[in-house]
mmCIF file of C-alpha atoms and ligand atoms in Angstrom:
data_model
loop_
_atom_site.group_PDB
_atom_site.id
_atom_site.type_symbol
_atom_site.label_atom_id
_atom_site.label_comp_id
_atom_site.label_asym_id
_atom_site.label_seq_id
_atom_site.Cartn_x
_atom_site.Cartn_y
_atom_site.Cartn_z
ATOM 1 C CA UNK Q 986 0.009 0.004 -0.012
ATOM 2 C CA UNK Q 987 1.297 3.499 -0.836
ATOM 3 C CA UNK Q 988 1.933 5.734 2.129
ATOM 4 C CA UNK Q 989 -0.862 8.300 2.114
ATOM 5 C CA UNK Q 990 -0.056 12.017 2.277
ATOM 6 C CA UNK Q 991 -1.507 13.305 5.524
ATOM 7 C CA UNK Q 992 -0.736 17.037 5.091
ATOM 8 C CA UNK Q 993 -4.423 17.821 5.413
ATOM 9 C CA UNK Q 994 -4.725 16.024 8.745
ATOM 10 C CA UNK Q 995 -4.767 17.850 12.042
ATOM 11 C CA UNK Q 996 -4.594 15.977 15.324
ATOM 12 C CA UNK Q 997 -5.943 17.423 18.560
ATOM 13 C CA UNK Q 998 -5.192 15.861 21.938
ATOM 14 C CA UNK Q 999 -6.162 17.031 25.361
ATOM 15 C CA UNK Q 1000 -6.775 15.486 28.736
ATOM 16 C CA UNK Q 1001 -10.359 14.232 29.010
ATOM 17 C CA UNK Q 1002 -12.638 17.165 29.901
ATOM 18 C CA UNK Q 1003 -10.138 19.645 28.470
ATOM 19 C CA UNK Q 1004 -12.894 21.270 26.414
ATOM 20 C CA UNK Q 1005 -11.765 19.708 23.153
ATOM 21 C CA UNK Q 1006 -15.254 18.558 22.102
ATOM 22 C CA UNK Q 1007 -16.783 22.008 22.559
ATOM 23 C CA UNK Q 1008 -13.922 23.482 20.562
ATOM 24 C CA UNK Q 1009 -14.229 20.946 17.738
ATOM 25 C CA UNK Q 1010 -18.026 21.394 17.548
ATOM 26 C CA UNK Q 1011 -17.586 25.182 17.366
ATOM 27 C CA UNK Q 1012 -14.971 24.756 14.634
ATOM 28 C CA UNK Q 1013 -17.157 22.423 12.538
ATOM 29 C CA UNK Q 1014 -19.937 25.026 12.601
ATOM 30 C CA UNK Q 1015 -17.784 27.798 11.136
ATOM 31 C CA UNK Q 1016 -15.377 25.862 8.903
ATOM 32 C CA UNK Q 1017 -17.063 23.589 6.365
ATOM 33 C CA UNK Q 1018 -13.703 22.457 4.979
ATOM 34 C CA UNK Q 1019 -13.033 20.481 8.147
ATOM 35 C CA UNK Q 1020 -14.511 17.059 8.860
ATOM 36 C CA UNK Q 1021 -14.269 15.178 12.145
ATOM 37 C CA UNK Q 1022 -12.730 11.733 11.935
ATOM 38 C CA UNK Q 1023 -14.975 9.267 13.758
ATOM 39 C CA UNK Q 1024 -12.937 6.849 15.827
ATOM 40 C CA UNK Q 1025 -13.817 3.263 16.634
ATOM 41 C CA UNK Q 1026 -13.927 2.218 20.294
ATOM 42 C CA UNK Q 1027 -14.787 -0.688 22.587
ATOM 43 C CA UNK Q 1028 -16.005 1.640 25.357
ATOM 44 C CA UNK Q 1029 -19.699 1.641 26.284
ATOM 45 C CA UNK Q 1030 -21.739 4.512 24.820
ATOM 46 C CA UNK Q 1031 -22.698 7.243 27.319
ATOM 47 C CA UNK Q 1032 -26.412 8.099 27.709
ATOM 48 C CA UNK Q 1033 -26.346 10.744 24.932
ATOM 49 C CA UNK Q 1034 -24.197 8.776 22.489
ATOM 50 C CA UNK Q 1035 -25.377 6.667 19.575
ATOM 51 C CA UNK Q 1036 -23.708 4.362 17.036
ATOM 52 C CA UNK Q 1037 -21.564 6.494 14.739
ATOM 53 C CA UNK Q 1038 -21.752 9.607 16.935
ATOM 54 C CA UNK Q 1039 -19.272 10.338 18.407
ATOM 55 C CA UNK Q 1040 -17.788 6.833 17.881
ATOM 56 C CA UNK Q 1041 -18.306 3.588 16.079
ATOM 57 C CA UNK Q 1042 -18.906 1.339 19.097
ATOM 58 C CA UNK Q 1043 -17.785 -2.256 18.611
ATOM 59 C CA UNK Q 1044 -16.934 -5.334 20.697
ATOM 60 C CA UNK Q 1045 -13.392 -6.142 21.857
ATOM 61 C CA UNK Q 1046 -13.175 -9.240 19.598
ATOM 62 C CA UNK Q 1047 -14.151 -7.179 16.534
ATOM 63 C CA UNK Q 1048 -11.566 -4.542 17.428
ATOM 64 C CA UNK Q 1049 -8.852 -7.201 17.775
ATOM 65 C CA UNK Q 1050 -9.787 -8.681 14.414
ATOM 66 C CA UNK Q 1051 -9.519 -5.227 12.856
ATOM 67 C CA UNK Q 1052 -6.015 -4.805 14.389
ATOM 68 C CA UNK Q 1053 -4.935 -8.096 12.738
ATOM 69 C CA UNK Q 1054 -6.422 -6.984 9.435
ATOM 70 C CA UNK Q 1055 -4.349 -3.775 9.705
ATOM 71 C CA UNK Q 1056 -7.443 -1.608 9.371
ATOM 72 C CA UNK Q 1057 -6.092 1.070 11.757
ATOM 73 C CA UNK Q 1058 -3.859 4.043 11.018
ATOM 74 C CA UNK Q 1059 -3.295 4.045 14.797
ATOM 75 C CA UNK Q 1060 -4.901 2.474 17.814
ATOM 76 C CA UNK Q 1061 -4.277 2.530 21.537
ATOM 77 C CA UNK Q 1062 -5.687 1.268 24.799
ATOM 78 C CA UNK Q 1063 -7.016 4.245 26.812
ATOM 79 C CA UNK Q 1064 -8.466 3.744 30.307
ATOM 80 C CA UNK Q 1065 -9.131 0.015 29.753
ATOM 81 C CA UNK Q 1066 -10.756 0.376 26.357
ATOM 82 C CA UNK Q 1067 -9.452 0.296 22.826
ATOM 83 C CA UNK Q 1068 -9.695 3.362 20.598
ATOM 84 C CA UNK Q 1069 -8.536 3.598 17.005
ATOM 85 C CA UNK Q 1070 -8.604 5.577 13.749
ATOM 86 C CA UNK Q 1071 -9.310 3.541 10.619
ATOM 87 C CA UNK Q 1072 -7.533 4.109 7.322
ATOM 88 C CA UNK Q 1073 -10.951 4.113 5.664
ATOM 89 C CA UNK Q 1074 -12.214 7.012 7.772
ATOM 90 C CA UNK Q 1075 -9.279 9.212 6.856
ATOM 91 C CA UNK Q 1076 -9.418 8.177 3.169
ATOM 92 C CA UNK Q 1077 -13.104 9.080 3.039
ATOM 93 C CA UNK Q 1078 -12.503 12.586 4.378
ATOM 94 C CA UNK Q 1079 -9.440 13.334 2.227
ATOM 95 C CA UNK Q 1080 -11.207 12.039 -0.895
ATOM 96 C CA UNK Q 1081 -13.968 14.559 -0.169
ATOM 97 C CA UNK Q 1082 -11.282 17.218 -0.439
ATOM 98 C CA UNK Q 1083 -11.693 18.067 3.238
ATOM 99 C CA UNK Q 1084 -9.305 18.515 6.140
ATOM 100 C CA UNK Q 1085 -9.532 15.655 8.650
ATOM 101 C CA UNK Q 1086 -9.566 16.603 12.313
ATOM 102 C CA UNK Q 1087 -8.685 13.803 14.707
ATOM 103 C CA UNK Q 1088 -9.430 13.926 18.380
ATOM 104 C CA UNK Q 1089 -7.163 11.240 19.774
ATOM 105 C CA UNK Q 1090 -4.955 10.553 22.773
ATOM 106 C CA UNK Q 1091 -1.232 11.191 22.991
ATOM 107 C CA UNK Q 1092 -0.159 7.614 22.190
ATOM 108 C CA UNK Q 1093 -2.176 7.687 18.952
ATOM 109 C CA UNK Q 1094 -1.038 11.225 18.054
ATOM 110 C CA UNK Q 1095 2.613 10.304 18.438
ATOM 111 C CA UNK Q 1096 2.187 7.038 16.516
ATOM 112 C CA UNK Q 1097 0.830 8.933 13.519
ATOM 113 C CA UNK Q 1098 3.387 11.755 13.809
ATOM 114 C CA UNK Q 1099 6.268 9.215 13.745
ATOM 115 C CA UNK Q 1100 5.039 7.596 10.536
ATOM 116 C CA UNK Q 1101 3.631 10.752 8.913
ATOM 117 C CA UNK Q 1102 5.665 13.814 10.043
ATOM 118 C CA UNK Q 1103 3.560 15.955 7.673
ATOM 119 C CA UNK Q 1104 0.510 15.861 9.986
ATOM 120 C CA UNK Q 1105 -0.058 18.814 12.308
ATOM 121 C CA UNK Q 1106 -0.441 18.047 15.991
ATOM 122 C CA UNK Q 1107 -2.076 20.393 18.514
ATOM 123 C CA UNK Q 1108 -2.228 19.957 22.269
ATOM 124 C CA UNK Q 1109 -5.267 21.551 23.910
ATOM 125 C CA UNK Q 1110 -4.290 22.448 27.435
ATOM 126 C CA UNK Q 1111 -6.886 23.034 30.115
ATOM 127 C CA UNK Q 1112 -6.143 26.248 32.150
ATOM 128 C CA UNK Q 1113 -5.361 24.076 35.234
ATOM 129 C CA UNK Q 1114 -5.948 20.589 36.666
ATOM 130 C CA UNK Q 1115 -8.350 22.116 39.228
ATOM 131 C CA UNK Q 1116 -10.530 23.566 36.442
ATOM 132 C CA UNK Q 1117 -10.298 20.226 34.628
ATOM 133 C CA UNK Q 1118 -11.570 18.452 37.746
ATOM 134 C CA UNK Q 1119 -14.467 20.922 38.062
ATOM 135 C CA UNK Q 1120 -15.426 20.441 34.382
ATOM 136 C CA UNK Q 1121 -15.431 16.653 34.755
ATOM 137 C CA UNK Q 1122 -17.571 16.805 37.886
ATOM 138 C CA UNK Q 1123 -20.030 19.207 36.225
ATOM 139 C CA UNK Q 1124 -20.302 16.882 33.189
ATOM 140 C CA UNK Q 1125 -21.467 14.203 35.619
ATOM 141 C CA UNK Q 1126 -20.774 11.249 33.296
ATOM 142 C CA UNK Q 1127 -18.002 9.638 35.395
ATOM 143 C CA UNK Q 1128 -17.856 8.294 38.943
ATOM 144 C CA UNK Q 1129 -15.538 9.960 41.505
ATOM 145 C CA UNK Q 1130 -13.100 7.074 41.009
ATOM 146 C CA UNK Q 1131 -13.119 7.511 37.211
ATOM 147 C CA UNK Q 1132 -12.586 11.279 37.640
ATOM 148 C CA UNK Q 1133 -9.540 10.666 39.838
ATOM 149 C CA UNK Q 1134 -8.260 8.208 37.219
ATOM 150 C CA UNK Q 1135 -8.730 10.770 34.424
ATOM 151 C CA UNK Q 1136 -7.027 13.525 36.435
ATOM 152 C CA UNK Q 1137 -4.027 11.284 37.102
ATOM 153 C CA UNK Q 1138 -3.858 10.488 33.386
ATOM 154 C CA UNK Q 1139 -4.219 14.212 32.558
ATOM 155 C CA UNK Q 1140 -1.270 15.029 34.783
ATOM 156 C CA UNK Q 1141 0.819 12.466 32.932
ATOM 157 C CA UNK Q 1142 -0.408 13.684 29.517
ATOM 158 C CA UNK Q 1143 0.559 17.316 30.267
ATOM 159 C CA UNK Q 1144 4.176 16.150 30.368
ATOM 160 C CA UNK Q 1145 4.054 15.310 26.680
ATOM 161 C CA UNK Q 1146 2.795 18.611 25.325
ATOM 162 C CA UNK Q 1147 6.287 19.546 24.087
ATOM 163 C CA UNK Q 1148 6.036 16.720 21.544
ATOM 164 C CA UNK Q 1149 3.197 18.564 19.756
ATOM 165 C CA UNK Q 1150 3.623 21.137 16.968
ATOM 166 C CA UNK Q 1151 1.342 23.624 18.768
ATOM 167 C CA UNK Q 1152 -0.233 24.150 22.207
ATOM 168 C CA UNK Q 1153 -3.492 26.062 22.698
ATOM 169 C CA UNK Q 1154 -4.501 26.955 26.243
ATOM 170 C CA UNK Q 1155 -8.256 26.532 26.356
ATOM 171 C CA UNK Q 1156 -9.439 29.218 28.750
ATOM 172 C CA UNK Q 1157 -12.188 30.550 26.504
ATOM 173 C CA UNK Q 1158 -13.647 28.747 23.469
ATOM 174 C CA UNK Q 1159 -13.619 31.956 21.389
ATOM 175 C CA UNK Q 1160 -9.933 32.571 21.887
ATOM 176 C CA UNK Q 1161 -8.957 28.913 21.384
ATOM 177 C CA UNK Q 1162 -11.081 28.824 18.234
ATOM 178 C CA UNK Q 1163 -9.260 31.771 16.671
ATOM 179 C CA UNK Q 1164 -5.914 30.137 17.392
ATOM 180 C CA UNK Q 1165 -7.066 26.834 15.917
ATOM 181 C CA UNK Q 1166 -8.415 28.535 12.787
ATOM 182 C CA UNK Q 1167 -5.026 30.265 12.324
ATOM 183 C CA UNK Q 1168 -3.273 26.904 12.440
ATOM 184 C CA UNK Q 1169 -5.743 25.350 9.974
ATOM 185 C CA UNK Q 1170 -5.330 28.186 7.501
ATOM 186 C CA UNK Q 1171 -1.661 27.287 7.221
ATOM 187 C CA UNK Q 1172 -2.286 23.665 6.183
HETATM 188 P P1 5GP X 1594 -13.653 9.521 25.776
HETATM 189 O O1 5GP X 1594 -13.898 8.138 26.249
HETATM 190 O O2 5GP X 1594 -13.699 10.514 26.892
HETATM 191 O O3 5GP X 1594 -14.497 9.916 24.605
HETATM 192 O O4 5GP X 1594 -12.129 9.557 25.209
HETATM 193 C C1 5GP X 1594 -11.079 9.105 26.030
HETATM 194 C C2 5GP X 1594 -9.771 9.342 25.325
HETATM 195 O O5 5GP X 1594 -9.647 8.568 24.126
HETATM 196 C C3 5GP X 1594 -9.560 10.820 24.841
HETATM 197 O O6 5GP X 1594 -8.257 11.222 25.263
HETATM 198 C C4 5GP X 1594 -9.648 10.707 23.367
HETATM 199 O O7 5GP X 1594 -8.867 11.703 22.722
HETATM 200 C C5 5GP X 1594 -9.074 9.330 23.126
HETATM 201 N N1 5GP X 1594 -9.465 8.822 21.803
HETATM 202 C C6 5GP X 1594 -10.622 8.954 21.149
HETATM 203 N N2 5GP X 1594 -10.559 8.385 19.952
HETATM 204 C C7 5GP X 1594 -9.310 7.898 19.810
HETATM 205 C C8 5GP X 1594 -8.640 7.201 18.749
HETATM 206 O O8 5GP X 1594 -9.159 6.910 17.699
HETATM 207 N N3 5GP X 1594 -7.366 6.827 18.989
HETATM 208 C C9 5GP X 1594 -6.704 7.123 20.165
HETATM 209 N N4 5GP X 1594 -5.446 6.780 20.271
HETATM 210 N N5 5GP X 1594 -7.317 7.792 21.158
HETATM 211 C C10 5GP X 1594 -8.596 8.152 20.981
#
């Protein structure tokens, strides 16, 4: 298989609850050139999630079969579940002439960057871990134990931000959105 050109791919990572989803949704409303890459996961859907939005939800055995069939551009275990980006999802977006925006964890972002240095990687940094904790509690979709687990992971993830091409501190959506649009215009 030829190595695809991923110049029109932008990868966003942030600790869970970092406000990345709000930012991506705001971006998709104002920039019709950008399409969100839908990842595949083995995690259970939350109450407001359905098949295909925001993930393709599949069983562990199916995911492992897809790994063997080399269907993933990258995949990683995150908090006891598998998450991955399929080649077909990225091909679909690029064939539409669009820019693919990927919302994936640090392991996945660095896997892609190693193989495809032409991708652009952006770390979305929450203003502080305290604010991150507050946001997670307000969201109310995780137990206290899960929130502690996510905050510990966030603390670890912050250490890797230097590996990204850009960092955006997400204190207000408006400001972060302008910074993100400036990056996208350079692609
Ligand atoms: P959540 O379960 O809160 O939706 O996502 C948990 C973490 O999984 C987030 O850090 C998110 O960026 C990451 N994630 C989502 N999709 C993918 C993917 O396709 N690949 C990788 N490596 N991480 C992903």
